[in-house]
Amino acid sequence: MYDSGKILAGIIIFILLITFPFWLNSIQGEYKGEPELVIDRSNGAQCVKSTDYMRNSHMTLLNEWRDEVVRNDNRFYTISSGERIEMSLSNTCMSCHANKEEFCDRCHDYSGVKPYCWDCHIEQKKLETN
């Protein structure tokens, strides 16, 4: 084999390229853990779904609510306890998750997502200060 040196160099370069993300991750720093979210439960309200569901699928629920309210003019949702609540990000969700920076932003920044909710909705704090 006349090209064994080139083949060996190619294999080494290939292995380095494939393992590069792992090396880079180990050099950049340590895992800081999941964000600590602040929830105000002083009003005694119950969340519309379980914590696991909301953690993984709240965006699906919010999209379904948006479609129901905007397209079907259905403004109320019945939760598992039988209570009817208003389908509203600003009035329902933000009553417990009132601090957008300490709840929404922490988790979305950690996950690396940029939701478009705030293109239409206004934070309660901003409404109160204006």
PDB file of C-alpha atoms in Angstrom:
ATOM      1  CA  MET A   1       0.000   0.000   0.000  1.00  0.00           C
ATOM      2  CA  TYR A   2       1.666   3.130  -1.222  1.00  0.00           C
ATOM      3  CA  ASP A   3      -0.974   5.541   0.182  1.00  0.00           C
ATOM      4  CA  SER A   4      -1.164   4.164   3.740  1.00  0.00           C
ATOM      5  CA  GLY A   5       0.138   7.452   5.199  1.00  0.00           C
ATOM      6  CA  LYS A   6      -2.578   9.447   3.423  1.00  0.00           C
ATOM      7  CA  ILE A   7      -5.257   6.989   4.474  1.00  0.00           C
ATOM      8  CA  LEU A   8      -4.114   7.073   8.101  1.00  0.00           C
ATOM      9  CA  ALA A   9      -4.001  10.895   8.073  1.00  0.00           C
ATOM     10  CA  GLY A  10      -7.472  10.976   6.523  1.00  0.00           C
ATOM     11  CA  ILE A  11      -8.851   8.651   9.219  1.00  0.00           C
ATOM     12  CA  ILE A  12      -7.313  10.780  11.984  1.00  0.00           C
ATOM     13  CA  ILE A  13      -8.728  13.996  10.480  1.00  0.00           C
ATOM     14  CA  PHE A  14     -12.137  12.334  10.087  1.00  0.00           C
ATOM     15  CA  ILE A  15     -12.162  11.201  13.745  1.00  0.00           C
ATOM     16  CA  LEU A  16     -11.137  14.682  14.903  1.00  0.00           C
ATOM     17  CA  LEU A  17     -13.907  16.317  12.853  1.00  0.00           C
ATOM     18  CA  ILE A  18     -16.554  13.890  14.100  1.00  0.00           C
ATOM     19  CA  THR A  19     -15.545  14.317  17.752  1.00  0.00           C
ATOM     20  CA  PHE A  20     -15.046  18.102  17.508  1.00  0.00           C
ATOM     21  CA  PRO A  21     -18.469  19.006  19.037  1.00  0.00           C
ATOM     22  CA  PHE A  22     -17.665  16.897  22.123  1.00  0.00           C
ATOM     23  CA  TRP A  23     -14.236  18.507  22.546  1.00  0.00           C
ATOM     24  CA  LEU A  24     -15.660  21.982  22.058  1.00  0.00           C
ATOM     25  CA  ASN A  25     -18.411  21.349  24.612  1.00  0.00           C
ATOM     26  CA  SER A  26     -15.932  20.120  27.221  1.00  0.00           C
ATOM     27  CA  ILE A  27     -13.694  23.175  26.678  1.00  0.00           C
ATOM     28  CA  GLN A  28     -16.503  25.783  26.788  1.00  0.00           C
ATOM     29  CA  GLY A  29     -17.614  25.154  30.327  1.00  0.00           C
ATOM     30  CA  GLU A  30     -19.685  23.179  32.714  1.00  0.00           C
ATOM     31  CA  TYR A  31     -23.379  22.343  32.777  1.00  0.00           C
ATOM     32  CA  LYS A  32     -25.259  24.946  34.802  1.00  0.00           C
ATOM     33  CA  GLY A  33     -28.451  22.963  35.220  1.00  0.00           C
ATOM     34  CA  GLU A  34     -32.019  23.768  34.339  1.00  0.00           C
ATOM     35  CA  PRO A  35     -33.305  27.255  35.081  1.00  0.00           C
ATOM     36  CA  GLU A  36     -35.092  27.895  38.348  1.00  0.00           C
ATOM     37  CA  LEU A  37     -38.533  29.262  37.523  1.00  0.00           C
ATOM     38  CA  VAL A  38     -40.529  31.591  39.786  1.00  0.00           C
ATOM     39  CA  ILE A  39     -44.273  30.913  40.050  1.00  0.00           C
ATOM     40  CA  ASP A  40     -46.681  33.054  42.077  1.00  0.00           C
ATOM     41  CA  ARG A  41     -49.265  30.700  43.584  1.00  0.00           C
ATOM     42  CA  SER A  42     -50.691  33.285  45.987  1.00  0.00           C
ATOM     43  CA  ASN A  43     -53.980  33.532  44.083  1.00  0.00           C
ATOM     44  CA  GLY A  44     -54.664  29.792  44.603  1.00  0.00           C
ATOM     45  CA  ALA A  45     -55.271  29.188  40.908  1.00  0.00           C
ATOM     46  CA  GLN A  46     -54.811  25.729  39.465  1.00  0.00           C
ATOM     47  CA  CYS A  47     -52.762  25.284  36.293  1.00  0.00           C
ATOM     48  CA  VAL A  48     -54.753  24.210  33.245  1.00  0.00           C
ATOM     49  CA  LYS A  49     -52.717  21.018  32.755  1.00  0.00           C
ATOM     50  CA  SER A  50     -50.079  19.008  34.618  1.00  0.00           C
ATOM     51  CA  THR A  51     -46.577  20.407  35.093  1.00  0.00           C
ATOM     52  CA  ASP A  52     -45.061  17.787  32.769  1.00  0.00           C
ATOM     53  CA  TYR A  53     -47.561  18.571  30.028  1.00  0.00           C
ATOM     54  CA  MET A  54     -47.021  22.316  30.361  1.00  0.00           C
ATOM     55  CA  ARG A  55     -43.247  21.944  30.390  1.00  0.00           C
ATOM     56  CA  ASN A  56     -43.282  19.940  27.167  1.00  0.00           C
ATOM     57  CA  SER A  57     -46.395  21.080  25.282  1.00  0.00           C
ATOM     58  CA  HIS A  58     -47.510  24.527  26.469  1.00  0.00           C
ATOM     59  CA  MET A  59     -46.827  25.916  23.015  1.00  0.00           C
ATOM     60  CA  THR A  60     -49.280  23.425  21.495  1.00  0.00           C
ATOM     61  CA  LEU A  61     -51.935  24.392  24.040  1.00  0.00           C
ATOM     62  CA  LEU A  62     -51.393  28.109  23.392  1.00  0.00           C
ATOM     63  CA  ASN A  63     -51.643  27.572  19.625  1.00  0.00           C
ATOM     64  CA  GLU A  64     -54.879  25.602  20.084  1.00  0.00           C
ATOM     65  CA  TRP A  65     -56.257  28.364  22.326  1.00  0.00           C
ATOM     66  CA  ARG A  66     -55.301  31.027  19.782  1.00  0.00           C
ATOM     67  CA  ASP A  67     -57.085  29.137  17.012  1.00  0.00           C
ATOM     68  CA  GLU A  68     -60.208  28.566  19.133  1.00  0.00           C
ATOM     69  CA  VAL A  69     -60.450  32.207  20.200  1.00  0.00           C
ATOM     70  CA  VAL A  70     -59.591  33.831  16.878  1.00  0.00           C
ATOM     71  CA  ARG A  71     -61.227  31.416  14.423  1.00  0.00           C
ATOM     72  CA  ASN A  72     -64.142  29.983  16.414  1.00  0.00           C
ATOM     73  CA  ASP A  73     -64.835  32.803  18.922  1.00  0.00           C
ATOM     74  CA  ASN A  74     -64.684  30.228  21.732  1.00  0.00           C
ATOM     75  CA  ARG A  75     -63.133  32.038  24.704  1.00  0.00           C
ATOM     76  CA  PHE A  76     -63.489  29.455  27.470  1.00  0.00           C
ATOM     77  CA  TYR A  77     -61.670  26.205  28.285  1.00  0.00           C
ATOM     78  CA  THR A  78     -62.735  23.548  30.800  1.00  0.00           C
ATOM     79  CA  ILE A  79     -59.881  22.204  32.936  1.00  0.00           C
ATOM     80  CA  SER A  80     -59.770  18.732  34.534  1.00  0.00           C
ATOM     81  CA  SER A  81     -61.487  19.968  37.729  1.00  0.00           C
ATOM     82  CA  GLY A  82     -64.488  21.074  35.663  1.00  0.00           C
ATOM     83  CA  GLU A  83     -63.782  24.786  36.111  1.00  0.00           C
ATOM     84  CA  ARG A  84     -64.186  27.002  33.034  1.00  0.00           C
ATOM     85  CA  ILE A  85     -61.353  29.447  32.485  1.00  0.00           C
ATOM     86  CA  GLU A  86     -60.708  32.146  29.919  1.00  0.00           C
ATOM     87  CA  MET A  87     -58.354  31.120  27.117  1.00  0.00           C
ATOM     88  CA  SER A  88     -55.973  34.039  27.483  1.00  0.00           C
ATOM     89  CA  LEU A  89     -52.205  34.250  27.756  1.00  0.00           C
ATOM     90  CA  SER A  90     -52.365  37.699  29.335  1.00  0.00           C
ATOM     91  CA  ASN A  91     -55.277  37.172  31.734  1.00  0.00           C
ATOM     92  CA  THR A  92     -55.070  33.479  32.641  1.00  0.00           C
ATOM     93  CA  CYS A  93     -51.465  32.313  32.280  1.00  0.00           C
ATOM     94  CA  MET A  94     -49.829  35.544  33.364  1.00  0.00           C
ATOM     95  CA  SER A  95     -51.851  35.661  36.590  1.00  0.00           C
ATOM     96  CA  CYS A  96     -49.489  33.012  38.052  1.00  0.00           C
ATOM     97  CA  HIS A  97     -46.543  33.496  35.704  1.00  0.00           C
ATOM     98  CA  ALA A  98     -46.614  37.262  36.090  1.00  0.00           C
ATOM     99  CA  ASN A  99     -42.906  37.966  35.835  1.00  0.00           C
ATOM    100  CA  LYS A 100     -41.962  37.266  32.219  1.00  0.00           C
ATOM    101  CA  GLU A 101     -38.210  37.659  32.898  1.00  0.00           C
ATOM    102  CA  GLU A 102     -38.199  35.173  35.792  1.00  0.00           C
ATOM    103  CA  PHE A 103     -40.453  32.589  34.160  1.00  0.00           C
ATOM    104  CA  CYS A 104     -40.884  32.738  30.393  1.00  0.00           C
ATOM    105  CA  ASP A 105     -37.544  34.285  29.439  1.00  0.00           C
ATOM    106  CA  ARG A 106     -35.417  32.038  31.676  1.00  0.00           C
ATOM    107  CA  CYS A 107     -36.796  28.858  30.168  1.00  0.00           C
ATOM    108  CA  HIS A 108     -36.901  30.123  26.582  1.00  0.00           C
ATOM    109  CA  ASP A 109     -33.319  31.421  26.823  1.00  0.00           C
ATOM    110  CA  TYR A 110     -32.187  28.094  28.284  1.00  0.00           C
ATOM    111  CA  SER A 111     -33.940  26.221  25.455  1.00  0.00           C
ATOM    112  CA  GLY A 112     -32.734  28.635  22.783  1.00  0.00           C
ATOM    113  CA  VAL A 113     -36.197  29.448  21.411  1.00  0.00           C
ATOM    114  CA  LYS A 114     -37.642  32.796  20.391  1.00  0.00           C
ATOM    115  CA  PRO A 115     -41.445  32.668  20.786  1.00  0.00           C
ATOM    116  CA  TYR A 116     -43.555  35.147  18.888  1.00  0.00           C
ATOM    117  CA  CYS A 117     -46.183  35.506  21.654  1.00  0.00           C
ATOM    118  CA  TRP A 118     -44.974  38.974  22.565  1.00  0.00           C
ATOM    119  CA  ASP A 119     -45.368  40.237  19.022  1.00  0.00           C
ATOM    120  CA  CYS A 120     -49.078  40.655  19.831  1.00  0.00           C
ATOM    121  CA  HIS A 121     -49.360  40.348  23.616  1.00  0.00           C
ATOM    122  CA  ILE A 122     -48.169  43.021  26.031  1.00  0.00           C
ATOM    123  CA  GLU A 123     -46.693  42.207  29.426  1.00  0.00           C
ATOM    124  CA  GLN A 124     -48.871  43.261  32.361  1.00  0.00           C
ATOM    125  CA  LYS A 125     -45.971  45.249  33.883  1.00  0.00           C
ATOM    126  CA  LYS A 126     -45.612  47.296  30.708  1.00  0.00           C
ATOM    127  CA  LEU A 127     -49.353  47.945  30.647  1.00  0.00           C
ATOM    128  CA  GLU A 128     -49.324  49.145  34.254  1.00  0.00           C
ATOM    129  CA  THR A 129     -46.379  51.532  33.755  1.00  0.00           C
ATOM    130  CA  ASN A 130     -47.901  53.245  30.686  1.00  0.00           C
TER     131      ASN A 130
END
